[in-house]
Amino acid sequence: MFSTVFTEMFGIRHPITCGGMTGVGTAELIAAVAEAGALGFLTALTQPTPEALAAEIDRCRELTDLPFGVNLTILPTIRPVPYDEYRRAICESGVKVVETAGSNPAPHLPDFKRAGVKVIHKATSVRHARSAQAAGVDVISIDGFECAGHPGEDDLPGLVLIPAAARALEIPVIASGGIADGRGPGGRARPGRQRSQHGHPVHGDRRSAHPPERQGPDCRQ
């Protein structure tokens, strides 16, 4: 068990998160992450409608009474996504932490703040992280080029990007991207970096939505 600004802010036992993963971040996996003492995020857009997201949040609460959050990834799409309705579903659900990614979170912040929701914004560059900090997010998750999903356009690895972000920002920073085991967070647990984010180590947990041949050990081990 570690005590950091991040663990105290979100009421968790370990400074580790399972960030949003499309198609995988469902109630079974995220409840298991919460039970293990970390902070997991249901992926809003894995659910086909805002109503389905509200139901998935309720289902996660049936599996754990520990903190968890919701990821809202904001990206250009051919078919418009009702982001305002997804945001409303999150606020009305009573979830108290959201991970935003993909685009500027500023248009969503007023509603989240009114609902008492803390916002973690995922950024892939220092300039975008500073912009999100100025907009009022509570925490930055800084993703090195090793991350899965959307690594940005600067091709900077975490060992360069993460310390640069920690120096430039005044709010807590999450080290994210390419962290596979305890040696990764240990090497990055320096002042200003209060936690680490893991995707692939829990990606294959038996409660994920992956087929059995891609599943591995229990994420609580």
Short mmCIF file of N, CA and C in Angstrom, two decimals, residues 52-183:
data_model
loop_
_atom_site.label_atom_id
_atom_site.label_comp_id
_atom_site.label_asym_id
_atom_site.label_seq_id
_atom_site.Cartn_x
_atom_site.Cartn_y
_atom_site.Cartn_z
N ALA A 52 -27.46 2.95 -21.73
CA ALA A 52 -26.71 1.71 -21.48
C ALA A 52 -25.52 1.98 -20.57
N LEU A 53 -24.90 3.15 -20.71
CA LEU A 53 -23.81 3.51 -19.80
C LEU A 53 -24.32 3.62 -18.36
N ALA A 54 -25.46 4.27 -18.16
CA ALA A 54 -26.02 4.38 -16.82
C ALA A 54 -26.28 3.01 -16.22
N ALA A 55 -26.77 2.09 -17.04
CA ALA A 55 -27.01 0.73 -16.56
C ALA A 55 -25.71 0.02 -16.22
N GLU A 56 -24.66 0.27 -17.00
CA GLU A 56 -23.36 -0.37 -16.73
C GLU A 56 -22.75 0.17 -15.44
N ILE A 57 -22.92 1.45 -15.18
CA ILE A 57 -22.46 2.03 -13.92
C ILE A 57 -23.18 1.36 -12.75
N ASP A 58 -24.49 1.19 -12.88
CA ASP A 58 -25.24 0.51 -11.82
C ASP A 58 -24.76 -0.92 -11.63
N ARG A 59 -24.45 -1.59 -12.75
CA ARG A 59 -23.98 -2.97 -12.67
C ARG A 59 -22.63 -3.05 -11.98
N CYS A 60 -21.76 -2.07 -12.23
CA CYS A 60 -20.45 -2.05 -11.57
C CYS A 60 -20.64 -1.84 -10.06
N ARG A 61 -21.60 -1.02 -9.69
CA ARG A 61 -21.86 -0.78 -8.26
C ARG A 61 -22.39 -2.04 -7.56
N GLU A 62 -23.03 -2.91 -8.32
CA GLU A 62 -23.50 -4.16 -7.73
C GLU A 62 -22.33 -5.10 -7.43
N LEU A 63 -21.19 -4.88 -8.13
CA LEU A 63 -20.03 -5.76 -7.99
C LEU A 63 -18.99 -5.22 -7.01
N THR A 64 -19.03 -3.92 -6.74
CA THR A 64 -18.06 -3.33 -5.81
C THR A 64 -18.65 -2.07 -5.18
N ASP A 65 -18.25 -1.81 -3.94
CA ASP A 65 -18.63 -0.55 -3.31
C ASP A 65 -17.43 0.38 -3.19
N LEU A 66 -16.36 0.06 -3.92
CA LEU A 66 -15.14 0.87 -3.91
C LEU A 66 -15.14 1.84 -5.09
N PRO A 67 -14.28 2.88 -5.04
CA PRO A 67 -14.32 3.91 -6.09
C PRO A 67 -13.95 3.37 -7.47
N PHE A 68 -14.64 3.88 -8.48
CA PHE A 68 -14.28 3.66 -9.87
C PHE A 68 -14.74 4.87 -10.65
N GLY A 69 -14.27 5.00 -11.89
CA GLY A 69 -14.63 6.15 -12.70
C GLY A 69 -15.11 5.75 -14.07
N VAL A 70 -15.31 6.76 -14.92
CA VAL A 70 -15.75 6.55 -16.30
C VAL A 70 -14.83 7.32 -17.24
N ASN A 71 -14.43 6.67 -18.30
CA ASN A 71 -13.63 7.31 -19.35
C ASN A 71 -14.57 7.85 -20.43
N LEU A 72 -14.36 9.11 -20.81
CA LEU A 72 -15.09 9.72 -21.92
C LEU A 72 -14.07 10.20 -22.94
N THR A 73 -13.93 9.44 -24.01
CA THR A 73 -12.98 9.78 -25.07
C THR A 73 -13.70 10.58 -26.14
N ILE A 74 -13.14 11.74 -26.45
CA ILE A 74 -13.79 12.71 -27.34
C ILE A 74 -12.99 12.78 -28.63
N LEU A 75 -13.51 12.15 -29.68
CA LEU A 75 -12.80 12.09 -30.95
C LEU A 75 -13.74 12.42 -32.10
N PRO A 76 -13.20 12.93 -33.21
CA PRO A 76 -14.04 13.12 -34.40
C PRO A 76 -14.55 11.77 -34.90
N THR A 77 -15.81 11.72 -35.29
CA THR A 77 -16.40 10.49 -35.77
C THR A 77 -17.25 10.76 -37.00
N ILE A 78 -17.39 9.75 -37.85
CA ILE A 78 -18.26 9.89 -39.03
C ILE A 78 -19.70 10.03 -38.58
N ARG A 79 -20.10 9.22 -37.63
CA ARG A 79 -21.44 9.30 -37.07
C ARG A 79 -21.37 10.08 -35.76
N PRO A 80 -22.07 11.21 -35.66
CA PRO A 80 -21.96 12.03 -34.44
C PRO A 80 -22.29 11.25 -33.17
N VAL A 81 -21.48 11.48 -32.15
CA VAL A 81 -21.69 10.85 -30.84
C VAL A 81 -22.37 11.88 -29.92
N PRO A 82 -23.41 11.49 -29.21
CA PRO A 82 -24.09 12.43 -28.30
C PRO A 82 -23.30 12.63 -27.01
N TYR A 83 -22.17 13.32 -27.13
CA TYR A 83 -21.29 13.48 -25.96
C TYR A 83 -22.00 14.17 -24.80
N ASP A 84 -22.84 15.16 -25.11
CA ASP A 84 -23.55 15.86 -24.03
C ASP A 84 -24.42 14.89 -23.23
N GLU A 85 -25.04 13.95 -23.91
CA GLU A 85 -25.91 12.99 -23.23
C GLU A 85 -25.10 11.99 -22.42
N TYR A 86 -23.95 11.57 -22.95
CA TYR A 86 -23.08 10.69 -22.17
C TYR A 86 -22.59 11.42 -20.92
N ARG A 87 -22.22 12.69 -21.09
CA ARG A 87 -21.76 13.47 -19.94
C ARG A 87 -22.87 13.60 -18.90
N ARG A 88 -24.08 13.83 -19.36
CA ARG A 88 -25.21 13.95 -18.43
C ARG A 88 -25.43 12.64 -17.68
N ALA A 89 -25.30 11.53 -18.38
CA ALA A 89 -25.48 10.22 -17.72
C ALA A 89 -24.43 10.01 -16.64
N ILE A 90 -23.20 10.45 -16.91
CA ILE A 90 -22.13 10.32 -15.92
C ILE A 90 -22.44 11.18 -14.69
N CYS A 91 -22.81 12.44 -14.93
CA CYS A 91 -23.08 13.34 -13.81
C CYS A 91 -24.25 12.86 -12.97
N GLU A 92 -25.32 12.39 -13.63
CA GLU A 92 -26.50 11.96 -12.90
C GLU A 92 -26.30 10.64 -12.18
N SER A 93 -25.29 9.87 -12.59
CA SER A 93 -25.03 8.58 -11.95
C SER A 93 -24.40 8.71 -10.57
N GLY A 94 -23.78 9.86 -10.30
CA GLY A 94 -23.08 10.04 -9.04
C GLY A 94 -21.63 9.61 -9.06
N VAL A 95 -21.11 9.17 -10.21
CA VAL A 95 -19.69 8.86 -10.33
C VAL A 95 -18.89 10.14 -10.05
N LYS A 96 -17.78 10.01 -9.32
CA LYS A 96 -17.05 11.20 -8.87
C LYS A 96 -15.70 11.40 -9.54
N VAL A 97 -15.37 10.59 -10.54
CA VAL A 97 -14.12 10.81 -11.26
C VAL A 97 -14.31 10.39 -12.71
N VAL A 98 -13.83 11.24 -13.61
CA VAL A 98 -13.92 10.99 -15.05
C VAL A 98 -12.53 11.14 -15.65
N GLU A 99 -12.22 10.26 -16.59
CA GLU A 99 -11.00 10.38 -17.38
C GLU A 99 -11.41 10.83 -18.78
N THR A 100 -10.94 12.02 -19.19
CA THR A 100 -11.21 12.51 -20.53
C THR A 100 -9.98 12.28 -21.40
N ALA A 101 -10.20 12.16 -22.70
CA ALA A 101 -9.10 11.90 -23.62
C ALA A 101 -9.54 12.26 -25.03
N GLY A 102 -8.55 12.43 -25.90
CA GLY A 102 -8.83 12.56 -27.32
C GLY A 102 -8.95 13.98 -27.83
N SER A 103 -9.46 14.90 -27.02
CA SER A 103 -9.66 16.28 -27.46
C SER A 103 -9.72 17.18 -26.24
N ASN A 104 -9.86 18.46 -26.49
CA ASN A 104 -9.90 19.45 -25.42
C ASN A 104 -11.08 19.18 -24.48
N PRO A 105 -10.83 19.01 -23.18
CA PRO A 105 -11.93 18.71 -22.25
C PRO A 105 -12.71 19.93 -21.81
N ALA A 106 -12.26 21.13 -22.17
CA ALA A 106 -12.83 22.37 -21.62
C ALA A 106 -14.35 22.47 -21.76
N PRO A 107 -14.95 22.10 -22.90
CA PRO A 107 -16.41 22.24 -22.99
C PRO A 107 -17.18 21.38 -21.99
N HIS A 108 -16.56 20.33 -21.48
CA HIS A 108 -17.25 19.42 -20.57
C HIS A 108 -17.03 19.76 -19.09
N LEU A 109 -16.03 20.59 -18.82
CA LEU A 109 -15.64 20.81 -17.44
C LEU A 109 -16.71 21.51 -16.59
N PRO A 110 -17.41 22.52 -17.10
CA PRO A 110 -18.40 23.17 -16.22
C PRO A 110 -19.43 22.21 -15.65
N ASP A 111 -19.97 21.32 -16.48
CA ASP A 111 -20.97 20.37 -15.98
C ASP A 111 -20.35 19.39 -14.99
N PHE A 112 -19.15 18.90 -15.30
CA PHE A 112 -18.49 17.98 -14.36
C PHE A 112 -18.22 18.66 -13.02
N LYS A 113 -17.76 19.89 -13.07
CA LYS A 113 -17.44 20.60 -11.83
C LYS A 113 -18.70 20.85 -11.01
N ARG A 114 -19.79 21.21 -11.67
CA ARG A 114 -21.05 21.44 -10.95
C ARG A 114 -21.54 20.17 -10.27
N ALA A 115 -21.23 19.02 -10.87
CA ALA A 115 -21.66 17.74 -10.30
C ALA A 115 -20.67 17.19 -9.29
N GLY A 116 -19.59 17.93 -9.02
CA GLY A 116 -18.59 17.47 -8.05
C GLY A 116 -17.72 16.35 -8.57
N VAL A 117 -17.55 16.29 -9.89
CA VAL A 117 -16.75 15.23 -10.53
C VAL A 117 -15.33 15.74 -10.74
N LYS A 118 -14.35 14.98 -10.27
CA LYS A 118 -12.95 15.30 -10.54
C LYS A 118 -12.58 14.77 -11.93
N VAL A 119 -11.74 15.54 -12.64
CA VAL A 119 -11.42 15.20 -14.02
C VAL A 119 -9.92 14.93 -14.17
N ILE A 120 -9.63 13.73 -14.69
CA ILE A 120 -8.28 13.36 -15.09
C ILE A 120 -8.25 13.47 -16.61
N HIS A 121 -7.33 14.26 -17.15
CA HIS A 121 -7.25 14.37 -18.61
C HIS A 121 -6.00 13.68 -19.12
N LYS A 122 -6.18 12.87 -20.13
CA LYS A 122 -5.07 12.14 -20.74
C LYS A 122 -4.49 12.98 -21.87
N ALA A 123 -3.18 13.26 -21.78
CA ALA A 123 -2.50 14.09 -22.77
C ALA A 123 -1.25 13.39 -23.27
N THR A 124 -0.85 13.73 -24.49
CA THR A 124 0.34 13.11 -25.09
C THR A 124 1.45 14.12 -25.35
N SER A 125 1.29 15.33 -24.85
CA SER A 125 2.34 16.34 -24.99
C SER A 125 2.25 17.29 -23.81
N VAL A 126 3.36 17.96 -23.52
CA VAL A 126 3.38 18.92 -22.42
C VAL A 126 2.48 20.10 -22.73
N ARG A 127 2.47 20.56 -23.98
CA ARG A 127 1.65 21.73 -24.32
C ARG A 127 0.17 21.44 -24.13
N HIS A 128 -0.27 20.25 -24.52
CA HIS A 128 -1.68 19.90 -24.31
C HIS A 128 -1.98 19.73 -22.82
N ALA A 129 -1.03 19.18 -22.07
CA ALA A 129 -1.23 19.01 -20.63
C ALA A 129 -1.35 20.36 -19.94
N ARG A 130 -0.52 21.32 -20.33
CA ARG A 130 -0.59 22.65 -19.72
C ARG A 130 -1.90 23.34 -20.07
N SER A 131 -2.38 23.14 -21.29
CA SER A 131 -3.66 23.71 -21.68
C SER A 131 -4.79 23.13 -20.85
N ALA A 132 -4.77 21.82 -20.62
CA ALA A 132 -5.81 21.18 -19.81
C ALA A 132 -5.73 21.64 -18.36
N GLN A 133 -4.53 21.82 -17.84
CA GLN A 133 -4.36 22.33 -16.48
C GLN A 133 -4.97 23.73 -16.37
N ALA A 134 -4.70 24.58 -17.37
CA ALA A 134 -5.24 25.93 -17.36
C ALA A 134 -6.76 25.92 -17.44
N ALA A 135 -7.32 24.92 -18.12
CA ALA A 135 -8.78 24.82 -18.25
C ALA A 135 -9.43 24.39 -16.95
N GLY A 136 -8.66 23.73 -16.06
CA GLY A 136 -9.20 23.39 -14.75
C GLY A 136 -9.31 21.92 -14.41
N VAL A 137 -8.63 21.04 -15.17
CA VAL A 137 -8.68 19.62 -14.80
C VAL A 137 -7.92 19.42 -13.49
N ASP A 138 -8.17 18.30 -12.84
CA ASP A 138 -7.59 18.04 -11.52
C ASP A 138 -6.28 17.26 -11.58
N VAL A 139 -6.14 16.41 -12.59
CA VAL A 139 -4.97 15.53 -12.72
C VAL A 139 -4.68 15.37 -14.21
N ILE A 140 -3.41 15.22 -14.55
CA ILE A 140 -3.01 14.91 -15.93
C ILE A 140 -2.45 13.50 -15.98
N SER A 141 -2.94 12.72 -16.94
CA SER A 141 -2.32 11.43 -17.27
C SER A 141 -1.50 11.66 -18.52
N ILE A 142 -0.19 11.59 -18.40
CA ILE A 142 0.69 11.90 -19.53
C ILE A 142 1.15 10.60 -20.18
N ASP A 143 0.83 10.45 -21.46
CA ASP A 143 1.05 9.20 -22.18
C ASP A 143 2.28 9.29 -23.07
N GLY A 144 3.28 8.45 -22.76
CA GLY A 144 4.41 8.33 -23.65
C GLY A 144 4.05 7.57 -24.92
N PHE A 145 4.96 7.60 -25.89
CA PHE A 145 4.71 6.98 -27.20
C PHE A 145 4.49 5.47 -27.09
N GLU A 146 4.93 4.86 -25.95
CA GLU A 146 4.76 3.42 -25.77
C GLU A 146 3.32 3.01 -25.51
N CYS A 147 2.46 3.98 -25.24
CA CYS A 147 1.09 3.64 -24.83
C CYS A 147 0.32 3.01 -25.98
N ALA A 148 -0.72 2.28 -25.63
CA ALA A 148 -1.65 1.78 -26.64
C ALA A 148 -2.69 2.87 -26.92
N GLY A 149 -3.50 2.66 -27.92
CA GLY A 149 -4.53 3.65 -28.22
C GLY A 149 -3.99 4.77 -29.08
N HIS A 150 -4.04 6.00 -28.56
CA HIS A 150 -3.69 7.18 -29.35
C HIS A 150 -2.44 7.83 -28.76
N PRO A 151 -1.25 7.53 -29.31
CA PRO A 151 -0.01 8.03 -28.71
C PRO A 151 0.36 9.46 -29.08
N GLY A 152 -0.51 10.16 -29.79
CA GLY A 152 -0.18 11.53 -30.18
C GLY A 152 0.69 11.58 -31.42
N GLU A 153 1.22 12.76 -31.70
CA GLU A 153 1.95 13.00 -32.94
C GLU A 153 3.42 13.35 -32.73
N ASP A 154 3.86 13.41 -31.46
CA ASP A 154 5.22 13.87 -31.20
C ASP A 154 6.24 12.75 -31.08
N ASP A 155 5.76 11.51 -30.93
CA ASP A 155 6.65 10.33 -30.86
C ASP A 155 7.67 10.43 -29.73
N LEU A 156 7.25 10.99 -28.59
CA LEU A 156 8.16 11.10 -27.45
C LEU A 156 7.93 9.94 -26.49
N PRO A 157 8.99 9.21 -26.14
CA PRO A 157 8.82 8.10 -25.18
C PRO A 157 8.58 8.62 -23.77
N GLY A 158 8.03 7.76 -22.94
CA GLY A 158 7.69 8.15 -21.59
C GLY A 158 8.86 8.63 -20.76
N LEU A 159 10.03 8.02 -20.93
CA LEU A 159 11.17 8.42 -20.11
C LEU A 159 11.60 9.86 -20.38
N VAL A 160 11.20 10.41 -21.53
CA VAL A 160 11.46 11.82 -21.83
C VAL A 160 10.25 12.67 -21.46
N LEU A 161 9.07 12.21 -21.88
CA LEU A 161 7.86 13.03 -21.74
C LEU A 161 7.38 13.15 -20.30
N ILE A 162 7.40 12.07 -19.55
CA ILE A 162 6.84 12.09 -18.20
C ILE A 162 7.60 13.05 -17.28
N PRO A 163 8.94 13.00 -17.21
CA PRO A 163 9.64 13.99 -16.37
C PRO A 163 9.43 15.42 -16.84
N ALA A 164 9.35 15.61 -18.16
CA ALA A 164 9.12 16.97 -18.68
C ALA A 164 7.77 17.50 -18.22
N ALA A 165 6.75 16.64 -18.24
CA ALA A 165 5.42 17.06 -17.79
C ALA A 165 5.42 17.34 -16.29
N ALA A 166 6.10 16.49 -15.52
CA ALA A 166 6.14 16.68 -14.07
C ALA A 166 6.78 18.02 -13.70
N ARG A 167 7.78 18.42 -14.47
CA ARG A 167 8.43 19.71 -14.22
C ARG A 167 7.52 20.88 -14.59
N ALA A 168 6.71 20.71 -15.63
CA ALA A 168 5.95 21.82 -16.18
C ALA A 168 4.60 22.03 -15.50
N LEU A 169 4.10 21.03 -14.79
CA LEU A 169 2.74 21.08 -14.26
C LEU A 169 2.72 21.26 -12.74
N GLU A 170 1.65 21.82 -12.24
CA GLU A 170 1.49 22.02 -10.80
C GLU A 170 0.49 21.05 -10.19
N ILE A 171 -0.29 20.36 -11.01
CA ILE A 171 -1.27 19.39 -10.52
C ILE A 171 -0.66 17.98 -10.59
N PRO A 172 -1.25 17.00 -9.92
CA PRO A 172 -0.69 15.64 -9.95
C PRO A 172 -0.59 15.10 -11.38
N VAL A 173 0.46 14.30 -11.59
CA VAL A 173 0.74 13.73 -12.91
C VAL A 173 0.76 12.21 -12.82
N ILE A 174 0.09 11.57 -13.77
CA ILE A 174 0.08 10.12 -13.88
C ILE A 174 1.06 9.71 -14.96
N ALA A 175 1.97 8.81 -14.63
CA ALA A 175 2.90 8.25 -15.62
C ALA A 175 2.18 7.13 -16.36
N SER A 176 2.08 7.25 -17.67
CA SER A 176 1.28 6.30 -18.44
C SER A 176 1.99 5.91 -19.73
N GLY A 177 1.83 4.64 -20.09
CA GLY A 177 2.38 4.16 -21.35
C GLY A 177 3.56 3.24 -21.18
N GLY A 178 3.40 1.97 -21.55
CA GLY A 178 4.51 1.02 -21.52
C GLY A 178 4.89 0.54 -20.14
N ILE A 179 4.00 0.66 -19.15
CA ILE A 179 4.29 0.21 -17.78
C ILE A 179 3.65 -1.17 -17.60
N ALA A 180 4.48 -2.19 -17.50
CA ALA A 180 3.97 -3.56 -17.50
C ALA A 180 4.02 -4.25 -16.15
N ASP A 181 4.87 -3.78 -15.24
CA ASP A 181 4.97 -4.44 -13.95
C ASP A 181 5.43 -3.44 -12.90
N GLY A 182 5.72 -3.93 -11.69
CA GLY A 182 6.06 -3.06 -10.59
C GLY A 182 7.34 -2.28 -10.78
N ARG A 183 8.24 -2.77 -11.62
CA ARG A 183 9.48 -2.03 -11.85
C ARG A 183 9.23 -0.73 -12.59
#
